[in-house]
């Protein structure tokens, strides 16, 4: 997809996700009850989603959330459920019997080959939208999240950068 | 329970409670004039605001999507406009900058620009000056009238040093409608960093907790929330008689009015006039000129973010408190008309990732996110050329749940916009490279955050919709009170000008009512 079209697509997806409340993730019990994706296909998703966003310093549990997002979506969208099942079947066919033990470069290479497909887009968007909003990911990337309850950043490093000189007083105001 | 009966027409009805409608309501109430404000959204409080970009996305803004018929898709899927008491002042970043004198005379200053429908504003900077001052005082704008500037955060330090290395001199933490000092019980900015998700300590100016409560304290304001204006009606003399609206229970109501002021933001304000067509006004209320909906301008708008070799934590603090004004000049040698501002900006991890690298995956995406804290960022924002074909019309197929046609938006860039953006992004790149940027990301986000021009003011009635008072050329008791009255976008964020115009318009309406001229 062209870059600008891609961004428009994602922001429209954000609209849909917001409207549908799909980022309110189901509880663990709820996820267990939702059998919209069979466990073999869940294994495929785990392998692929981790390659879509291979963040160091986050564990499997963060990717559990991505699976839950897809399960919730597939549960109310039969077309998506079919897409995920078909995509999984294709992956297992292309990678052959050793698919469960496929290494990162092989998986990444596979994703590159299917990058233009709807299957890839569904995985990419679920991975992205889920993980950008996870506290584990925030901790791994250094983003500090909510700050009001901690009185903002006034006393917590809003101006602690020291690798450039302080600007002159004429261009800024005092710290209250 | 309404304060005023529906058939009490000796009052002003204002549609919208944001920067324009909210300010106008307060100014009129202070002058003894009774007002009904129809606000489509609810009345939020600071408790409803959460420091969470995704959770808040869409919560305070209009969910309805107009039709977009632009041939080249713009970044946003729909205008980002606040829905609730306070309107877009709930979610704005607080930048409060005056238009420059020549920006009010773009046709004279730039000459004819091929393909652009440029006109001069029918008012001058000199006429606006006292109202700008009143607006700045009302909004406690930092760096004006004794209000100190906000302190410098980390992102500003990077901006400042890059800017000065480029030779820029008009650099500071900027003119912001954000409290910089304690004011009685009101705390100053705590550098929370979620300005655009609603300021939880009410340090950033919003009519929600300033103008509206002050208007209510006069006892003259009847604020009706959950009330969506559907049509404006008029009599055989071509004077408006009141507003048909859907109330909180979705029942149709008609509030009589002596004067109607429209401040629903530029897409809805023009749509409302178009949907108020009648036998006498076949193309829309007050639209014999055919200009209602046309000349829709926004701003050129591109994010530039740079990975620095060391941490910045740019998200810590007031996200846009850093402005560079040096490029706000008309200099044809640069290859385009009009000017632009460089404005500091930062988002949280979610929005930064979605905006800057939406297509990325794999190691590229992980790498971007793992260096999130090293990002410094700014936005280049400049004048958008008006084009008659950039317009709001009524959809031929789409209807809202009240059976009224939804807005259809057609918006394309002018060559001037593209030339300006190329220049601006080049300067922003140079700025960050001068302080050691390792990698720079760009995201065009043009369109749909500053919505202006669709009911523009003009000296000649055939070139616009309203006169210099925001009063409709054809309908003396109909006013436009939001950014849709702007005749051009200039290179300044619109809110301060909207507030200044509302203060001035209130004076005019009060005089006219007193003289029984309307």
Short mmCIF file of C-alpha atoms in Angstrom, two decimals, chain B residues 129-333:
data_model
loop_
_atom_site.label_atom_id
_atom_site.label_comp_id
_atom_site.label_asym_id
_atom_site.label_seq_id
_atom_site.Cartn_x
_atom_site.Cartn_y
_atom_site.Cartn_z
CA UNK B 129 -5.21 44.54 17.74
CA UNK B 130 -7.27 45.57 20.79
CA UNK B 131 -9.26 42.34 20.57
CA UNK B 132 -6.15 40.21 20.28
CA UNK B 133 -4.97 41.88 23.50
CA UNK B 134 -8.28 41.15 25.23
CA UNK B 135 -8.16 37.54 24.03
CA UNK B 136 -4.57 37.08 25.25
CA UNK B 137 -5.52 38.38 28.68
CA UNK B 138 -8.63 36.24 28.78
CA UNK B 139 -6.62 33.14 27.89
CA UNK B 140 -3.54 33.99 30.04
CA UNK B 141 -1.31 33.57 27.02
CA UNK B 142 2.30 33.01 28.08
CA UNK B 143 4.79 35.60 26.94
CA UNK B 144 2.11 38.32 26.77
CA UNK B 145 0.78 40.92 29.21
CA UNK B 146 3.09 39.91 32.01
CA UNK B 147 2.40 36.17 31.84
CA UNK B 148 5.73 34.38 32.01
CA UNK B 149 6.69 31.87 29.39
CA UNK B 150 6.47 28.20 30.22
CA UNK B 151 9.75 26.55 31.25
CA UNK B 152 11.80 24.64 28.69
CA UNK B 153 11.34 20.87 28.53
CA UNK B 154 13.80 18.42 26.96
CA UNK B 155 12.18 18.48 23.53
CA UNK B 156 12.44 22.27 23.54
CA UNK B 157 16.14 22.18 24.34
CA UNK B 158 16.77 20.17 21.19
CA UNK B 159 14.51 22.46 19.14
CA UNK B 160 16.17 25.57 20.52
CA UNK B 161 19.71 24.48 19.70
CA UNK B 162 18.83 23.27 16.24
CA UNK B 163 16.93 26.47 15.52
CA UNK B 164 19.73 28.75 16.61
CA UNK B 165 22.26 26.77 14.56
CA UNK B 166 20.06 27.50 11.55
CA UNK B 167 20.17 31.19 12.41
CA UNK B 168 16.59 31.43 13.66
CA UNK B 169 15.99 34.13 16.26
CA UNK B 170 12.25 34.10 17.00
CA UNK B 171 12.41 30.98 19.16
CA UNK B 172 10.88 30.50 22.61
CA UNK B 173 8.63 28.18 24.59
CA UNK B 174 5.92 30.15 22.87
CA UNK B 175 2.62 31.93 23.19
CA UNK B 176 0.50 29.28 24.89
CA UNK B 177 -2.91 29.56 26.55
CA UNK B 178 -1.60 27.59 29.51
CA UNK B 179 -1.18 28.92 33.05
CA UNK B 180 2.48 29.37 33.80
CA UNK B 181 2.06 30.58 37.38
CA UNK B 182 -0.28 29.90 40.28
CA UNK B 183 -3.50 31.91 39.99
CA UNK B 184 -5.46 31.73 43.28
CA UNK B 185 -6.32 28.03 43.51
CA UNK B 186 -5.49 27.24 39.89
CA UNK B 187 -2.18 25.39 39.58
CA UNK B 188 0.18 26.16 36.73
CA UNK B 189 1.15 23.64 34.09
CA UNK B 190 2.48 20.49 35.75
CA UNK B 191 4.05 19.28 32.51
CA UNK B 192 1.69 16.31 32.41
CA UNK B 193 2.16 15.78 28.69
CA UNK B 194 -1.41 14.84 27.72
CA UNK B 195 -2.65 18.28 26.63
CA UNK B 196 -4.60 16.86 23.72
CA UNK B 197 -6.42 14.31 25.82
CA UNK B 198 -7.91 17.09 27.97
CA UNK B 199 -5.97 18.97 30.66
CA UNK B 200 -6.76 17.25 33.93
CA UNK B 201 -5.78 20.28 36.02
CA UNK B 202 -7.53 22.86 33.82
CA UNK B 203 -4.28 24.76 33.31
CA UNK B 204 -4.81 24.85 29.56
CA UNK B 205 -7.55 27.29 28.57
CA UNK B 206 -10.85 25.74 27.51
CA UNK B 207 -14.27 27.37 27.39
CA UNK B 208 -15.50 24.29 29.29
CA UNK B 209 -14.08 25.59 32.56
CA UNK B 210 -13.63 29.31 31.82
CA UNK B 211 -16.15 31.10 29.56
CA UNK B 212 -19.10 28.77 30.08
CA UNK B 213 -19.06 28.85 33.92
CA UNK B 214 -18.54 32.63 33.82
CA UNK B 215 -21.51 33.00 31.49
CA UNK B 216 -23.60 30.77 33.75
CA UNK B 217 -22.68 32.91 36.74
CA UNK B 218 -24.46 35.88 35.14
CA UNK B 219 -27.72 33.92 35.24
CA UNK B 220 -28.35 34.68 31.58
CA UNK B 221 -27.06 31.53 29.92
CA UNK B 222 -29.28 28.60 28.97
CA UNK B 223 -26.81 25.86 27.96
CA UNK B 224 -28.52 22.85 26.41
CA UNK B 225 -26.29 19.83 25.96
CA UNK B 226 -27.06 16.86 23.76
CA UNK B 227 -28.83 19.26 21.41
CA UNK B 228 -27.93 19.00 17.73
CA UNK B 229 -28.89 21.90 15.45
CA UNK B 230 -30.62 20.61 12.32
CA UNK B 231 -31.76 23.69 10.43
CA UNK B 232 -32.07 27.45 10.75
CA UNK B 233 -35.40 28.89 9.67
CA UNK B 234 -36.21 32.35 8.34
CA UNK B 235 -39.25 34.50 7.64
CA UNK B 236 -40.53 36.12 4.44
CA UNK B 237 -38.25 39.08 5.03
CA UNK B 238 -35.20 36.85 4.91
CA UNK B 239 -34.48 37.22 8.61
CA UNK B 240 -33.75 34.12 10.69
CA UNK B 241 -36.46 33.23 13.17
CA UNK B 242 -34.86 30.42 15.14
CA UNK B 243 -33.21 27.01 15.16
CA UNK B 244 -34.72 23.57 14.70
CA UNK B 245 -32.79 21.05 16.75
CA UNK B 246 -32.89 17.48 18.06
CA UNK B 247 -32.87 17.49 21.85
CA UNK B 248 -31.36 14.98 24.28
CA UNK B 249 -34.30 12.63 23.78
CA UNK B 250 -33.99 13.08 20.03
CA UNK B 251 -37.25 15.04 19.83
CA UNK B 252 -37.39 17.91 17.39
CA UNK B 253 -37.61 21.31 19.05
CA UNK B 254 -37.69 24.83 17.64
CA UNK B 255 -36.10 27.64 19.64
CA UNK B 256 -37.11 31.11 18.50
CA UNK B 257 -34.33 33.66 18.28
CA UNK B 258 -33.72 37.29 17.57
CA UNK B 259 -30.20 36.49 16.43
CA UNK B 260 -28.57 33.18 15.48
CA UNK B 261 -24.80 32.66 15.70
CA UNK B 262 -23.24 29.58 14.15
CA UNK B 263 -20.05 28.19 15.72
CA UNK B 264 -20.16 24.47 14.99
CA UNK B 265 -16.68 24.30 13.39
CA UNK B 266 -16.21 24.77 9.66
CA UNK B 267 -17.59 21.50 8.31
CA UNK B 268 -20.77 21.46 10.41
CA UNK B 269 -21.33 25.23 10.18
CA UNK B 270 -21.37 25.23 6.41
CA UNK B 271 -23.35 21.99 6.28
CA UNK B 272 -25.97 23.58 8.54
CA UNK B 273 -26.42 26.53 6.20
CA UNK B 274 -26.62 24.22 3.19
CA UNK B 275 -29.21 22.05 4.95
CA UNK B 276 -31.20 25.22 5.71
CA UNK B 277 -31.97 25.84 2.03
CA UNK B 278 -35.45 27.14 1.29
CA UNK B 279 -37.47 28.65 -1.55
CA UNK B 280 -35.79 31.98 -1.06
CA UNK B 281 -32.32 30.53 -0.47
CA UNK B 282 -32.28 27.64 -2.90
CA UNK B 283 -28.54 26.93 -2.51
CA UNK B 284 -28.47 27.23 1.25
CA UNK B 285 -29.22 29.90 3.81
CA UNK B 286 -27.34 33.15 3.06
CA UNK B 287 -25.72 31.43 0.08
CA UNK B 288 -26.69 33.43 -3.00
CA UNK B 289 -22.96 33.92 -3.54
CA UNK B 290 -22.46 30.16 -3.76
CA UNK B 291 -19.53 30.50 -1.36
CA UNK B 292 -20.97 28.57 1.59
CA UNK B 293 -18.78 25.50 1.95
CA UNK B 294 -16.20 26.75 -0.52
CA UNK B 295 -12.63 27.97 0.01
CA UNK B 296 -12.13 25.38 2.74
CA UNK B 297 -8.63 25.90 4.09
CA UNK B 298 -6.71 23.98 6.72
CA UNK B 299 -2.93 24.30 7.12
CA UNK B 300 0.00 22.54 5.55
CA UNK B 301 0.92 20.14 8.31
CA UNK B 302 3.83 17.68 8.48
CA UNK B 303 5.42 15.99 11.50
CA UNK B 304 9.20 15.69 11.54
CA UNK B 305 10.73 13.50 14.23
CA UNK B 306 14.40 12.82 14.71
CA UNK B 307 16.24 10.08 16.55
CA UNK B 308 18.95 11.72 18.64
CA UNK B 309 22.05 9.90 19.86
CA UNK B 310 20.95 10.30 23.49
CA UNK B 311 17.60 10.21 25.31
CA UNK B 312 15.19 13.12 25.04
CA UNK B 313 11.92 11.81 26.61
CA UNK B 314 10.08 14.39 24.52
CA UNK B 315 6.68 13.28 25.85
CA UNK B 316 7.48 14.76 29.23
CA UNK B 317 5.64 18.05 29.38
CA UNK B 318 3.40 20.48 27.54
CA UNK B 319 3.58 18.92 24.13
CA UNK B 320 3.70 22.02 21.93
CA UNK B 321 5.42 24.62 24.13
CA UNK B 322 8.13 25.57 21.65
CA UNK B 323 7.66 27.81 18.62
CA UNK B 324 9.87 29.17 15.83
CA UNK B 325 8.40 32.13 13.95
CA UNK B 326 11.23 33.06 11.56
CA UNK B 327 9.70 31.43 8.49
CA UNK B 328 6.39 33.26 8.97
CA UNK B 329 7.05 35.75 6.20
CA UNK B 330 6.19 36.21 2.57
CA UNK B 331 9.35 35.60 0.58
CA UNK B 332 8.77 34.51 -3.01
CA UNK B 333 12.48 33.65 -3.31
#
